[in-house]
Amino acid sequence: ILCKLFVFLVAYLAVLGWGLSCLHQLRWMGGLSLTGVVAVVMLARRWFGQGSRCWQSLAKPLAFWPFILVAGIALLGVLLYPPVMLDSLTYRLPRIFIWLQNNGLQHFATADERLNYMPQTWELVTLPLTQLAGDHLVWCWTFASWIVLYLVAYDWALEINGDGKKSQIMAFLASTSTFALLQGASSASDLFAGVLALLALRFIREFERTRNWTEINWAVLSFCIAAGTKPHFAVFGLPLVIWFFASPSKPWRTFRWAWSPVLLAVWLLCSPAPSFVLNYQTYGSWAGPGQDYSMRGKGPGWNLLLGSAMIAWQNLQPPVNPVAPLLDPPIERAVEHSGLDKNVPRFNLQ
C-alpha cells in the first residue's frame, strides 16, 4: 500500500505539473501540490483502515535497528550538506528555477542543451520542494525511493523464506549496496527511476497472485514514470506488452478497457512522451540535438556482447579502486581496438 501511495503522489504531481504548464500557471504548483498530499492521507486512511493491524504490518519491516541507524546517518548527511552532484547542479536544479521564471515548461536558449532535451518527470515532482525550501529538500524523493527499495526487497524476501527477521536482513543488504546508499543520500534520479521499475515488476507479480485489474494500471504507471525519468527504461515496454497479451493469466481480458482513455492520458503525461514532443518541435529529433542512439561499431551483435560484458564489469567494481589509474589506460586501449564505440560508457576501474 505504501508503494502505491508513493507512485500515486509522483504521478499526481507529474500530471499537475504538465497541466499547469499548459495553462502557463506553473508557479501555482507548490500550493496545489498540497491537494496531492491530502489525497494521499485520505487514501492511506481508506486502504490501511482505522485498525492497528495494517499499520503494524508496515512498521514491522522498518523496525530493524541497523536500517534505522543507516537511515539516520543518511538523513543527517542530506540535512547538513547541500546537493553536490554534477548533473543536479548543471541542469536538473537550474531548469526548475528557469521553468518557474517562465511559468511553464518550454525550451529556451541555453549553452547546455541538457536543460531542454532531458526528460522532465523528476524535476516536475521536485519542483514543489524547491518552491518550499530551495535546494534543501531536493533529496526527499531519492531518500523515499531508498526506503521503498528496502520495503520491496523485504516483501520479496518474505515471500521466499517466510521469516520476518531473515527478510529484514536480506532487505537491509539490498538497500545498503553501494549504488543504493550513494544515490539514496543525494539528489540523483537513478535510484528513483530504478525503484519505480522494480515496483512495476512487483505490481505485475501482485496481479498474477490476485487477478486484480488495478495492479495492471499501477504496473504501467510505475513503468511510465521510470521511463519519464530515465528514457533508457523504455526498453522494458516491450516485455510489458508481451506479458499483457501473452501471459497465461490473460491480463488483457481482466483489464477494464472502459478506463483506457483516462489511464492512457495519465500514462502519457508521466512518460517521456511530452519530452519527445518538445524535442521534436525544437530540434527535429525526439531524442534531442545530436543524440544518435543507433548501434555503432562492428555490428549490433558485437556491440551487444561488449556492452553486456561492460555492464557486468562495471557493476563488479568497488566504489574506490586504488589501482584504477594504472590499469585504466591499457584496458581502454584494448576495448577501443576491439571495435566498441568510444561514445558509449567505457570499461574502467573507477
mmCIF file with all atom_site columns, C-alpha atoms in Angstrom, residues 10 42 120 160 235 330 332:
data_model
loop_
_atom_site.group_PDB
_atom_site.id
_atom_site.type_symbol
_atom_site.label_atom_id
_atom_site.label_alt_id
_atom_site.label_comp_id
_atom_site.label_asym_id
_atom_site.label_entity_id
_atom_site.label_seq_id
_atom_site.pdbx_PDB_ins_code
_atom_site.Cartn_x
_atom_site.Cartn_y
_atom_site.Cartn_z
_atom_site.occupancy
_atom_site.B_iso_or_equiv
_atom_site.pdbx_formal_charge
_atom_site.auth_seq_id
_atom_site.auth_comp_id
_atom_site.auth_asym_id
_atom_site.auth_atom_id
_atom_site.pdbx_PDB_model_num
ATOM 1 C CA . VAL A 1 10  ? 4.537  11.069  -8.035  1.00 0.00 ? 10  VAL A CA 1
ATOM 2 C CA . MET A 1 42  ? -7.198 10.076  2.612   1.00 0.00 ? 42  MET A CA 1
ATOM 3 C CA . GLN A 1 120 ? 11.321 16.354  -17.015 1.00 0.00 ? 120 GLN A CA 1
ATOM 4 C CA . ILE A 1 160 ? 10.665 -16.658 -0.453  1.00 0.00 ? 160 ILE A CA 1
ATOM 5 C CA . VAL A 1 235 ? 13.134 -0.791  -23.369 1.00 0.00 ? 235 VAL A CA 1
ATOM 6 C CA . PRO A 1 330 ? 45.576 -0.301  -21.215 1.00 0.00 ? 330 PRO A CA 1
ATOM 7 C CA . GLU A 1 332 ? 40.539 1.328   -22.639 1.00 0.00 ? 332 GLU A CA 1
#
